[in-house]
Every structure is written in structure tokens, then in C-alpha cells.
Coordinates of N, CA and C in Angstrom, one line a residue:
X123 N 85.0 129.1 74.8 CA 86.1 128.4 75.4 C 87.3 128.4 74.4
X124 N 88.3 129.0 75.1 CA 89.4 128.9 73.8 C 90.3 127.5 73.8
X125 N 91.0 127.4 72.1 CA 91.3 126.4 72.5 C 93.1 125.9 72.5
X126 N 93.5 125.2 73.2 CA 94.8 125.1 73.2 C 95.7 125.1 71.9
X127 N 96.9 125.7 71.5 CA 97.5 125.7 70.1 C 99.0 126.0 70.6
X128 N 99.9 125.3 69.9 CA 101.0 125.4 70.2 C 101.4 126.8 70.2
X129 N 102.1 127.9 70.7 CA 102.5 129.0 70.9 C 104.0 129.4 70.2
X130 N 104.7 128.8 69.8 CA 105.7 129.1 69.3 C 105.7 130.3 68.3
X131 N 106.1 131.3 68.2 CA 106.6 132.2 67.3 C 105.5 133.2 68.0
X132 N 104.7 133.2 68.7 CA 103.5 133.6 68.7 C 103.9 135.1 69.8
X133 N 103.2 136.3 69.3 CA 103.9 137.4 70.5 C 103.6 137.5 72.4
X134 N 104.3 138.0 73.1 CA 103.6 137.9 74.4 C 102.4 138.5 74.6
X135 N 101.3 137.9 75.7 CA 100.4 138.3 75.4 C 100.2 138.5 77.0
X136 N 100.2 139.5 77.4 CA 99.4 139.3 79.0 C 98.4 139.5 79.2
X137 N 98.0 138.6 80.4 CA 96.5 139.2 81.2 C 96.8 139.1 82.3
X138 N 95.9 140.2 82.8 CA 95.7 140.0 84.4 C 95.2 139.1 85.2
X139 N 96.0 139.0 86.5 CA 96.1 137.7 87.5 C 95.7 138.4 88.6
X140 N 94.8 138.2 88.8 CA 94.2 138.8 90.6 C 93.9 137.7 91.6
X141 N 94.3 136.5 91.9 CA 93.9 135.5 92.5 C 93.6 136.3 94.3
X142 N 92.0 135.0 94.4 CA 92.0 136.0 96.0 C 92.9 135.4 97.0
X143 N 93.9 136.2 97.5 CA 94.8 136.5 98.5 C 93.8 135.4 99.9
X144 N 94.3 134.4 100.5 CA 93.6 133.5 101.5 C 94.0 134.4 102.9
X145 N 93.7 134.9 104.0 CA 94.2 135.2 105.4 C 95.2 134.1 105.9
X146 N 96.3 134.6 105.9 CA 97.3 133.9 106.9 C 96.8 132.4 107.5
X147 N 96.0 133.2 108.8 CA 95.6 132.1 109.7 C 94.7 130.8 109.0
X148 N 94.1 131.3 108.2 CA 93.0 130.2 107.3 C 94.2 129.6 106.4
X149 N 95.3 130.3 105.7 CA 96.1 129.3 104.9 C 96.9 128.6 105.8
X150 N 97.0 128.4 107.2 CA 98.0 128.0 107.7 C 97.0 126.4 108.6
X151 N 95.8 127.2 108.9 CA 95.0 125.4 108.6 C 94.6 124.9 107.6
X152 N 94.2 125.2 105.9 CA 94.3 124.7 104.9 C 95.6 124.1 104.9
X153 N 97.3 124.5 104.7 CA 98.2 123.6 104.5 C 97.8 123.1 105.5
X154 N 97.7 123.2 107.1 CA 98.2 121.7 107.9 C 97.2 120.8 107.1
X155 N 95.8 120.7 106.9 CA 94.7 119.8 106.4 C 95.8 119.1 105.6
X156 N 96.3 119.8 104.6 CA 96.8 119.4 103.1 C 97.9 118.8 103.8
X157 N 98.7 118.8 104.7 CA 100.3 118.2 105.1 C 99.5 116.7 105.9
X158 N 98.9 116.6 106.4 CA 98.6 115.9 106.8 C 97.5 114.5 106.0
X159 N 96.8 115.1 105.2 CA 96.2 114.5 104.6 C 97.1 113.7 103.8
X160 N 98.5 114.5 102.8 CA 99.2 113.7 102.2 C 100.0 112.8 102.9
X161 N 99.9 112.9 103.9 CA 100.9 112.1 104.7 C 100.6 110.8 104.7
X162 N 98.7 110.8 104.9 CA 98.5 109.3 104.8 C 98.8 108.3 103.1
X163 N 99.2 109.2 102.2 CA 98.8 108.5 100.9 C 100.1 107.4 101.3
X164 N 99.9 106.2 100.4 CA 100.9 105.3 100.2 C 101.0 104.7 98.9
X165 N 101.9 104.2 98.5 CA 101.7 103.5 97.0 C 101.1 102.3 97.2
X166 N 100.1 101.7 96.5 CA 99.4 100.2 96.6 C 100.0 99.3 95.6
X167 N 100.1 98.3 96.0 CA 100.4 97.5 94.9 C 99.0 96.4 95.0
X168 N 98.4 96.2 95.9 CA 97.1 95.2 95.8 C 96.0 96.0 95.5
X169 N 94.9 95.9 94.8 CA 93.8 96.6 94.4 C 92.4 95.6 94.6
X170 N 91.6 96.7 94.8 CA 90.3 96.0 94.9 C 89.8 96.2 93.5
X171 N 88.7 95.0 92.9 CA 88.0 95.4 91.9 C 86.7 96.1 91.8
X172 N 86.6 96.7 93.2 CA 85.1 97.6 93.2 C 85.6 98.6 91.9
X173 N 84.3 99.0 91.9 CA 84.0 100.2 90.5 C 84.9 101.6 91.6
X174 N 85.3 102.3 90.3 CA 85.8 103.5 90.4 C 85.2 104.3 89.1
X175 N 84.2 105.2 89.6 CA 83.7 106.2 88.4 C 85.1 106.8 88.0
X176 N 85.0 106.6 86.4 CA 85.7 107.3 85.5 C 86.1 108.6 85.8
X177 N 85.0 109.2 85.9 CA 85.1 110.9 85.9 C 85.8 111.6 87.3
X178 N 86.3 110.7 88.1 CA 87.3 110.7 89.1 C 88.7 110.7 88.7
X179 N 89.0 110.0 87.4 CA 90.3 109.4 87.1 C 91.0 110.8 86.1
X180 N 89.3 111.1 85.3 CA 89.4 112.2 84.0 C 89.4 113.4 85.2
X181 N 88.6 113.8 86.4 CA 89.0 114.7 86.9 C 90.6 115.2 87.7
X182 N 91.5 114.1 87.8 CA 93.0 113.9 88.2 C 93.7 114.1 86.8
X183 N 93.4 113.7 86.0 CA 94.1 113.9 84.4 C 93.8 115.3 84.4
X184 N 92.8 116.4 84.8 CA 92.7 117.6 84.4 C 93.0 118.1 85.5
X185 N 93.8 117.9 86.4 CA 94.2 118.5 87.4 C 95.9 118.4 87.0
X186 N 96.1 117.5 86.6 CA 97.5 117.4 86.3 C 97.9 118.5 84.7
X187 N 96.8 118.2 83.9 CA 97.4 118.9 82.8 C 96.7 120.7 83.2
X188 N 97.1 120.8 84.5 CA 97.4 122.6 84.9 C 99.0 123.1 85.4
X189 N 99.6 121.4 85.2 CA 101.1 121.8 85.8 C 101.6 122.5 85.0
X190 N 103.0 123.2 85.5 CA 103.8 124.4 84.9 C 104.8 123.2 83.7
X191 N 105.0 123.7 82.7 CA 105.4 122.8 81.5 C 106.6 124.0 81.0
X192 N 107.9 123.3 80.6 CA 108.7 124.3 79.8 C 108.1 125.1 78.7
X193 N 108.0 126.4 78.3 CA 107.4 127.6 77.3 C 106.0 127.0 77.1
X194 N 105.0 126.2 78.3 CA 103.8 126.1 78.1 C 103.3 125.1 77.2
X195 N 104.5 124.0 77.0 CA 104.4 123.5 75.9 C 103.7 121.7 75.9
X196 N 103.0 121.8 77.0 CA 102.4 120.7 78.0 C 102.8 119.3 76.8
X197 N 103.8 118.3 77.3 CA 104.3 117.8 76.4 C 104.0 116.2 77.1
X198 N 102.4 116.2 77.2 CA 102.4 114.9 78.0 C 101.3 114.5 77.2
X199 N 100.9 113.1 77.2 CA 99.7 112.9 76.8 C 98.9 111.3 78.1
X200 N 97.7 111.4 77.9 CA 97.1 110.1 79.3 C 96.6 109.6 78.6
X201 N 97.0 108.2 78.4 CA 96.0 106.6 77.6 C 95.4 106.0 79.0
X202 N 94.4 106.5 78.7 CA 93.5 105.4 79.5 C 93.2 104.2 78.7
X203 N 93.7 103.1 79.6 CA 93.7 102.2 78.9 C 92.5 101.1 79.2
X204 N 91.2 100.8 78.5 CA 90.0 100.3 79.2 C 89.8 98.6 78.5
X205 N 90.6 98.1 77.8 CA 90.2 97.1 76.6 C 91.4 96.2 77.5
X206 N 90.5 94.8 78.0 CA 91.2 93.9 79.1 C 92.3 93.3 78.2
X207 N 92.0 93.3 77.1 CA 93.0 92.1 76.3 C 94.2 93.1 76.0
X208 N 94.2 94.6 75.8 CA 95.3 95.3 76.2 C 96.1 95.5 77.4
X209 N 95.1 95.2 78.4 CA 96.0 95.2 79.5 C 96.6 94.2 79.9
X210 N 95.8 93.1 79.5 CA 96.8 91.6 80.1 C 98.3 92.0 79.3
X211 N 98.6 92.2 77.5 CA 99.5 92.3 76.7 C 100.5 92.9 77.3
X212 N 100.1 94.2 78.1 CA 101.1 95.5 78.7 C 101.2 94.2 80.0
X213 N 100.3 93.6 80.7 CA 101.2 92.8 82.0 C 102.1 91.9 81.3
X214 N 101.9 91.3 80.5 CA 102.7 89.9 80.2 C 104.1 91.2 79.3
X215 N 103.9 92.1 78.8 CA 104.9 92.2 78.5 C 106.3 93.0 79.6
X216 N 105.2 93.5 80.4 CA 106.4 94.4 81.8 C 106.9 93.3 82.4
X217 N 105.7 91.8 82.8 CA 106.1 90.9 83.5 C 107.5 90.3 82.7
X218 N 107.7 90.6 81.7 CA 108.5 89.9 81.4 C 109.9 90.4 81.4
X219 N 110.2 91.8 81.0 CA 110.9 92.6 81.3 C 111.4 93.0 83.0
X220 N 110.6 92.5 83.7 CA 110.3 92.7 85.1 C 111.2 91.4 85.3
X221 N 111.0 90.4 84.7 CA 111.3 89.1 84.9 C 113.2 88.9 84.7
X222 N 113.4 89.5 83.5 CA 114.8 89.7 83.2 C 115.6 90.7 84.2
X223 N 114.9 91.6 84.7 CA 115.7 92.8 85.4 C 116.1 92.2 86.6
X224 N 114.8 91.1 87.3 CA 115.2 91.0 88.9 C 115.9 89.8 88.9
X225 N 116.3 88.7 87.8 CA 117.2 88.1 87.5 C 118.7 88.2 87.1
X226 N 118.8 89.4 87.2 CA 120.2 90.3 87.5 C 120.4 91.0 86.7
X227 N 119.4 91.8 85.4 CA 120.2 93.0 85.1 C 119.6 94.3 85.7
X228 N 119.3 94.1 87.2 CA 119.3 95.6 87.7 C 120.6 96.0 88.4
X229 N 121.5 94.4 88.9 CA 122.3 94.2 89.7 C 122.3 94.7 91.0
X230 N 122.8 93.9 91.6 CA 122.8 94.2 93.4 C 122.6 95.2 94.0
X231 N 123.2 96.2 93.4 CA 122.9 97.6 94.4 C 121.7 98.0 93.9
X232 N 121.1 97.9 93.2 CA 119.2 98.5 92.7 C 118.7 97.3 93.1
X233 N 118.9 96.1 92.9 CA 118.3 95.0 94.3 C 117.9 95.1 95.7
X234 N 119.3 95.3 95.8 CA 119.0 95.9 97.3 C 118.2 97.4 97.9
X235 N 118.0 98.0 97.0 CA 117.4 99.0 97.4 C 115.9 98.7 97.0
X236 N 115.7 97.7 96.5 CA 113.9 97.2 96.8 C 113.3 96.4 97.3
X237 N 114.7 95.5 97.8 CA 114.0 94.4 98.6 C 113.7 95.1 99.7
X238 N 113.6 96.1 100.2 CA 112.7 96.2 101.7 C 111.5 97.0 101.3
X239 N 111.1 97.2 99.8 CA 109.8 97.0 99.7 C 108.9 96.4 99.0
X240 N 109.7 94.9 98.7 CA 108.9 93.9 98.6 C 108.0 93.7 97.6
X241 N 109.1 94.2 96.3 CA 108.6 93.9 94.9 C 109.5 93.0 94.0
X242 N 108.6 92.5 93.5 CA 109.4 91.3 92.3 C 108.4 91.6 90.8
X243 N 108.4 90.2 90.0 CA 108.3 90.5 88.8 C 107.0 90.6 88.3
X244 N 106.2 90.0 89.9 CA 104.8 89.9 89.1 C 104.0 90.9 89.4
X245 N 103.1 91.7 88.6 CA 102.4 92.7 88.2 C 101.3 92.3 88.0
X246 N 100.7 91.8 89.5 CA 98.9 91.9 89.1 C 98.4 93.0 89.0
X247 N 98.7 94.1 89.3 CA 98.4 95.5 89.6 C 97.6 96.1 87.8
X248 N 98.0 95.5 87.4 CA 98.1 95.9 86.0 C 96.8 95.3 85.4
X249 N 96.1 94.6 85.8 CA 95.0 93.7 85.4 C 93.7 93.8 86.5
X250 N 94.8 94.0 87.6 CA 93.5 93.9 89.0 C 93.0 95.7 88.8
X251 N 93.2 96.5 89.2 CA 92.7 97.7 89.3 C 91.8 98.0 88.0
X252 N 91.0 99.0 88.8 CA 89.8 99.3 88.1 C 90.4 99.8 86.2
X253 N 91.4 101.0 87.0 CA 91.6 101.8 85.8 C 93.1 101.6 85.7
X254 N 93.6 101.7 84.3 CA 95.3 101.8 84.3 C 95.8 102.8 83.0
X255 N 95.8 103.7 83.7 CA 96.8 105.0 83.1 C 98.4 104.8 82.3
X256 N 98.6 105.1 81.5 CA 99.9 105.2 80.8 C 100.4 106.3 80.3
X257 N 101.1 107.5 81.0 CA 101.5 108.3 81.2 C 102.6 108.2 79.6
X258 N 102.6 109.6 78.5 CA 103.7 109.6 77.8 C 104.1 111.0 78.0
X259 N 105.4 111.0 77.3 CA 105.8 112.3 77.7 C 106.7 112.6 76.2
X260 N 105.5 114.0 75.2 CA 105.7 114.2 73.8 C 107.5 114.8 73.9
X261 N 108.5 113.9 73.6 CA 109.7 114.4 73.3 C 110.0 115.5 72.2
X262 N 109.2 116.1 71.2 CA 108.8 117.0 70.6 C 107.5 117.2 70.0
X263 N 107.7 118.3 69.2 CA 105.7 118.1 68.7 C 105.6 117.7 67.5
X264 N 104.5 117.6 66.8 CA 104.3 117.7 65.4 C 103.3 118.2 64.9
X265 N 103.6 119.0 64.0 CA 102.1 120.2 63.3 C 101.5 119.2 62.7
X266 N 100.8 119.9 62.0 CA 99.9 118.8 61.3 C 100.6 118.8 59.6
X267 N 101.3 119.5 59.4 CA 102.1 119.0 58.2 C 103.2 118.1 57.8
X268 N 103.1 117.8 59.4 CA 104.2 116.6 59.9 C 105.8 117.1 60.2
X269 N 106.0 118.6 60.0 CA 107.3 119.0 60.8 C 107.3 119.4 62.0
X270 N 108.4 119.0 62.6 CA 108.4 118.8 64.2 C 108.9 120.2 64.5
X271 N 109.1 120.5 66.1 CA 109.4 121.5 66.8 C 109.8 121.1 68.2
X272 N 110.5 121.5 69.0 CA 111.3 121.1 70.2 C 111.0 121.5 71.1
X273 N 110.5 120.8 72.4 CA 110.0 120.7 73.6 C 111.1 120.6 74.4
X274 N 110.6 121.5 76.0 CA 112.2 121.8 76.3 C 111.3 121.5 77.9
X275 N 112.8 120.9 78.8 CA 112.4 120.1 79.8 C 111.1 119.5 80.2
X276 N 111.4 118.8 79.2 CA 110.2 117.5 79.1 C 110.1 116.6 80.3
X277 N 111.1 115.9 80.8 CA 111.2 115.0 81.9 C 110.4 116.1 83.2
X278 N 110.8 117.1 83.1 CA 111.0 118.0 84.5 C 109.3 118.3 83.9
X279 N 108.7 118.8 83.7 CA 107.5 118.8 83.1 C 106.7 117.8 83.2
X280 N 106.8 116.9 82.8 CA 105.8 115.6 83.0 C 105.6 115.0 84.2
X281 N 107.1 114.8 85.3 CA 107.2 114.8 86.4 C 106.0 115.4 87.2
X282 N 106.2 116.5 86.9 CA 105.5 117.8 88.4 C 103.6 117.3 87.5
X283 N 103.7 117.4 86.4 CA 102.4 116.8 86.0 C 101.7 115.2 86.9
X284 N 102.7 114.2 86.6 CA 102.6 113.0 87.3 C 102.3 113.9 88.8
X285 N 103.1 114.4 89.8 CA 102.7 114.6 91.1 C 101.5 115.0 90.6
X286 N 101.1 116.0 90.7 CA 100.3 116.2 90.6 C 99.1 115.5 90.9
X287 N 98.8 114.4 89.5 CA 97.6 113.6 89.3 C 97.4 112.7 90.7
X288 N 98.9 112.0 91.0 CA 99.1 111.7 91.9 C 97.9 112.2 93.1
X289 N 98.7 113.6 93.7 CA 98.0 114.2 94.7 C 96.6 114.0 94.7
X290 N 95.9 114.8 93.2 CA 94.6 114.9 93.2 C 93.8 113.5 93.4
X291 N 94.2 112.0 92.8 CA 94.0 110.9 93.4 C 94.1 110.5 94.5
X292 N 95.2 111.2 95.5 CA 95.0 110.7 96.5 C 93.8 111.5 97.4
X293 N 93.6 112.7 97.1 CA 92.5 113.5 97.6 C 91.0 113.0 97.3
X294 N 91.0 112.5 96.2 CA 89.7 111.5 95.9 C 89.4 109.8 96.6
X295 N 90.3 110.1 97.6 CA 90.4 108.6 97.8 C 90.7 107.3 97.4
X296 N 91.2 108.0 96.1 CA 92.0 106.8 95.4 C 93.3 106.6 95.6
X297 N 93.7 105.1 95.3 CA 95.0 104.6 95.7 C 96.1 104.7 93.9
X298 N 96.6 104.6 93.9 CA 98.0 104.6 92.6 C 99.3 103.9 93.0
X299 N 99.7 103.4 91.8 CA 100.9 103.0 91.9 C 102.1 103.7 90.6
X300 N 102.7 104.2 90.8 CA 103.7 104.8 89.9 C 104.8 103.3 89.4
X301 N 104.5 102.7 88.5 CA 105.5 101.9 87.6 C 105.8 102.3 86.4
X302 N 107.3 102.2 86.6 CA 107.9 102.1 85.3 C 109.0 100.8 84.7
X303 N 108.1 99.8 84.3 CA 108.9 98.9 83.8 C 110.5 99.4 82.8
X304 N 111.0 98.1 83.4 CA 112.0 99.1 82.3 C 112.6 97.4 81.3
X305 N 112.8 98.0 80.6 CA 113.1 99.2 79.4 C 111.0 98.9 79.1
X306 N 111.0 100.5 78.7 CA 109.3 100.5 78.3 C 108.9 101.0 76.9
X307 N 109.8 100.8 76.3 CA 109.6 100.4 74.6 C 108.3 100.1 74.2
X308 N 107.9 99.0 74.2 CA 107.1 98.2 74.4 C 105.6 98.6 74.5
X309 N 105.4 99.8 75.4 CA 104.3 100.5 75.7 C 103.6 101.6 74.5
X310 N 104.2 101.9 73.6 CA 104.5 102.8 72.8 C 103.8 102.1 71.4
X311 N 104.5 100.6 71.8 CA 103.6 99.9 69.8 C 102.7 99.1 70.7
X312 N 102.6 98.8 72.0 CA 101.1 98.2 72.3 C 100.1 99.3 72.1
X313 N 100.2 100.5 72.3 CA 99.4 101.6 72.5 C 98.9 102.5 71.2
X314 N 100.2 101.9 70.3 CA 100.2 102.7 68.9 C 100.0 104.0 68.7
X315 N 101.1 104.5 70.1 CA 101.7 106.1 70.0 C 102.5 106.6 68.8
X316 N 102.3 107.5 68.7 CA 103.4 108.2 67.4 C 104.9 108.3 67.8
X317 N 105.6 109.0 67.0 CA 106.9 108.4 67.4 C 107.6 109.5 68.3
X318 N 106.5 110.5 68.3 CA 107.4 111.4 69.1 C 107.1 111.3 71.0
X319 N 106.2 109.9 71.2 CA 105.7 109.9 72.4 C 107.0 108.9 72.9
X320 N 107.0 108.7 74.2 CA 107.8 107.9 75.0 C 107.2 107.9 76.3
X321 N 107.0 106.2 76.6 CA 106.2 106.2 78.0 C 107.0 106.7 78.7
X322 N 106.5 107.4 80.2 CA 107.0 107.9 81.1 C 106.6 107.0 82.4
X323 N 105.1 106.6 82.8 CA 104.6 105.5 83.9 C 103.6 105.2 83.3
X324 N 103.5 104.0 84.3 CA 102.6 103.1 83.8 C 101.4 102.9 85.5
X325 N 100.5 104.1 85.6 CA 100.1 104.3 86.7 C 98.1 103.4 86.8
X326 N 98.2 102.2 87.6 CA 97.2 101.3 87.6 C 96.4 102.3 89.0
X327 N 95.2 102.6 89.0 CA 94.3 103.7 89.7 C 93.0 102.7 90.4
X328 N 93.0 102.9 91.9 CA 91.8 102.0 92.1 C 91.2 102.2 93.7
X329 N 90.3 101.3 94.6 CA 90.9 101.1 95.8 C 91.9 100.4 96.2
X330 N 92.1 100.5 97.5 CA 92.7 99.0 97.6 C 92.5 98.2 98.1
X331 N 93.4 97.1 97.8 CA 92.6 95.4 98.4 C 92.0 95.5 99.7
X332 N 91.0 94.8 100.4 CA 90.9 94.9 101.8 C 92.4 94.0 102.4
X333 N 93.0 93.1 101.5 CA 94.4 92.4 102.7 C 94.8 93.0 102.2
X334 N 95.0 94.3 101.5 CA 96.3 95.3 100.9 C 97.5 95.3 101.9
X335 N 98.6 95.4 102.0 CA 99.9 95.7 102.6 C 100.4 96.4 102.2
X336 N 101.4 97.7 102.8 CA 102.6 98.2 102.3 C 103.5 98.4 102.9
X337 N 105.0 98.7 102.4 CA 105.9 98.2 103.5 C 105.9 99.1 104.6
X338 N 106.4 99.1 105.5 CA 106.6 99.9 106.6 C 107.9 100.6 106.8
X339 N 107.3 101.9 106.0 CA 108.1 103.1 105.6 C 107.9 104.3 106.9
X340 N 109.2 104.9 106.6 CA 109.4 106.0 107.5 C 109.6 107.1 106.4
X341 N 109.2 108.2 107.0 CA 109.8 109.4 105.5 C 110.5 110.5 106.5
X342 N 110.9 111.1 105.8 CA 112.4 111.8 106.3 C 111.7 113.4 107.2
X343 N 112.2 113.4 108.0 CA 111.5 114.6 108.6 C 112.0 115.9 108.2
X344 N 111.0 117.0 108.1 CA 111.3 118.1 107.7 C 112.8 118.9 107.8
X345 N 113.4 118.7 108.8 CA 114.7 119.1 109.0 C 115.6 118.6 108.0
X346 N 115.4 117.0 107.9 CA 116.2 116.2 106.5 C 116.0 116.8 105.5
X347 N 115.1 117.7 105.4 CA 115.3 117.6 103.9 C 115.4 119.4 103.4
X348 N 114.9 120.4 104.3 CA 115.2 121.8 104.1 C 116.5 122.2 104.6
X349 N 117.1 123.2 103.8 CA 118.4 123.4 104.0 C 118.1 125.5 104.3
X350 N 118.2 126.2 104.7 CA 117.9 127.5 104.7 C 119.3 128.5 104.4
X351 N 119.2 128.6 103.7 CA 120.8 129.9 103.1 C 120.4 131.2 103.6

């Protein structure tokens, strides 16, 4: 098994790509399965505390780190975070940040665009679920001699990574919530990342509650949103 190393300076190297070609008709009921399947995911904010085997959460983390990254430079890292007395610290500290934001510095117009889904400051999510992920995203690298090197669309990279894990959790039957407290400073010396990390989300992984609720969303229909040139 070879093993990952940063590639910089390093020459191109090809191999051959033969992936087997699916028949039309069979890829066109695989997507519908897959269009439809995602359709049911939703974000949770209530969790159940039944058990969620681990190696469900580690097989979404390895589904994600296959996403396409600028020059291959996979610039993300996953804290699984399993130690309660760290998680309560990350609640009390987003709660609190959470606390200042919805007290007016997100200001009215980012107010209003959450009140119709029915979030405020408190973050049981973060204590209740089984598992809680904290997504970073490496703003550059560092060798091991301690000189850095530059990572290039990072945000755009970690993003399609996040979907990703996303997806594959929802295909496992697990529920997620994508939070990003803000400002998320904070996540970085609870976690005692290096300095070249920066949280990206703070994604709590679980079932969900049996009285779970979510709001009652519509999503934009296919016409909304493709444009054809």
C-alpha cells in the first residue's frame, strides 16, 4: 500500500484509468435511486443517544478524503472528538459565541434569514449525539523540518470534501448537522491544532431524536437552478 506524501516539485506521473463504463439504462436507475434517496436527507438538530458504530463515521471520513483537492493537496484534517469533558468545553464555548451573535451581532438581515429555521444559541447537538466531528481545513502545509508550502483552493476543496462525508452519512443512515459557530477560533486551542489548521465545521453525527423536528423546507426545483448555454 503506498503511502500519501506531499507532491510538490515531484514529476508527472501517469497511470492508466479504465473505470467500467455502467449501461445507460442501469445508470439512469442508479441516479434516480441516488436523486431520490438524497432528497430525503435533512439536517437534525435533535439526536438520539443510541450507539452509532464508529467504523460508520471512519467509513464517511474515507469517503470524503477521495474528494478532488487543488494539485491533490488534500488540505483537510477530521478530529473525532470522543472525550465528554471536551465536548461539553466546545458546547459552552460556541454556546457562547452563539449567544453574542443572536443578540445582535449577526444583525437583522442574517436574523431573519434563520428565524424560519428555528435556531438560537443553544447547542445540545454538540453533547447529545453519539459522535462529533470537527472538520479543519490545512491553510498550508508543513514538512517536517518545519518550512511551510502553499495550498491552493482550500475553502473549495474542503467544501466538496464536507459534501461528500455528508452524502456518505446520509446513505448510512445517519443524520448530521453542518455548524459553524462563528467566530471559531476557539476550536483550534480546545483541540490543540497546529497553527496551520483553521476549523472549517463543527459536524455532530448520530440518529435522530424520536420527537426530532425540522423545519418545513421546500428546495428549489430543477429548473431553478440549471441554466443551459
Amino acid at each position: 500500500m503506498r503511502t500519501w506524501e506531499p507532491m510538490h516539485g515531484r514529476p508527472y506521473r501517469p497511470t492508466a484509468y479504465h473505470p467500467s463504463r455502467i449501461p445507460a439504462d442501469e445508470a439512469m436507475k442508479i441516479a434516480g435511486r441516488f436523486r431520490e434517496r438524497m432528497d430525503e436527507r435533512r439536517t437534525v438538530r435533535a439526536f438520539s443517544s443510541d450507539e452509532v458504530p464508529e467504523q460508520l463515521v471512519l467509513d464517511a471520513i474515507s469517503v470524503a478524503n477521495t474528494a478532488p483537492s487543488g494539485a491533490h493537496q488534500q488540505p483537510w484534517t477530521f478530529v473525532l472528538v470522543q472525550d465528554p469533558a471536551v465536548r461539553l468545553q466546545i458546547r459552552e464555548a460556541a454556546e457562547h459565541e452563539e449567544r453574542i451573535s443572536y443578540d445582535g451581532r449577526l444583525g437583522e438581515e442574517w436574523l431573519s434569514a434563520l428565524r424560519p429555521l428555528g435556531t438560537d444559541e443553544h447547542k445540545p447537538h454538540l453533547t447529545d449525539a453519539p459522535h462529533l466531528l470537527v472538520v479543519f481545513e490545512q491553510r498550508y502545509g508543513i514538512r517536517e523540518d518545519g518550512s511551510t508550502y502553499k495550498h491552493y483552493y482550500v475553502g473549495e476543496s474542503v467544501g466538496i470534501a464536507v459534501g461528500m462525508l455528508i452524502t456518505a452519512l446520509h446513505l448510512s443512515g445517519l443524520a448530521a448537522l453542518t455548524h459553524t459557530p462563528s467566530p471559531m477560533g476557539f476550536l483550534r486551542e480546545v483541540l490543540n491544532r497546529p497553527r496551520n489548521e483553521k476549523a472549517f465545521a463543527v459536524i455532530p453525527i448520530g440518529y435522530p431524536a424520536e420527537d426530532a423536528t425540522v423545519p418545513d423546507l421546500v428546495r428549489k426545483r430543477l429548473d431553478q437552478v440549471v441554466v443551459r448555454v
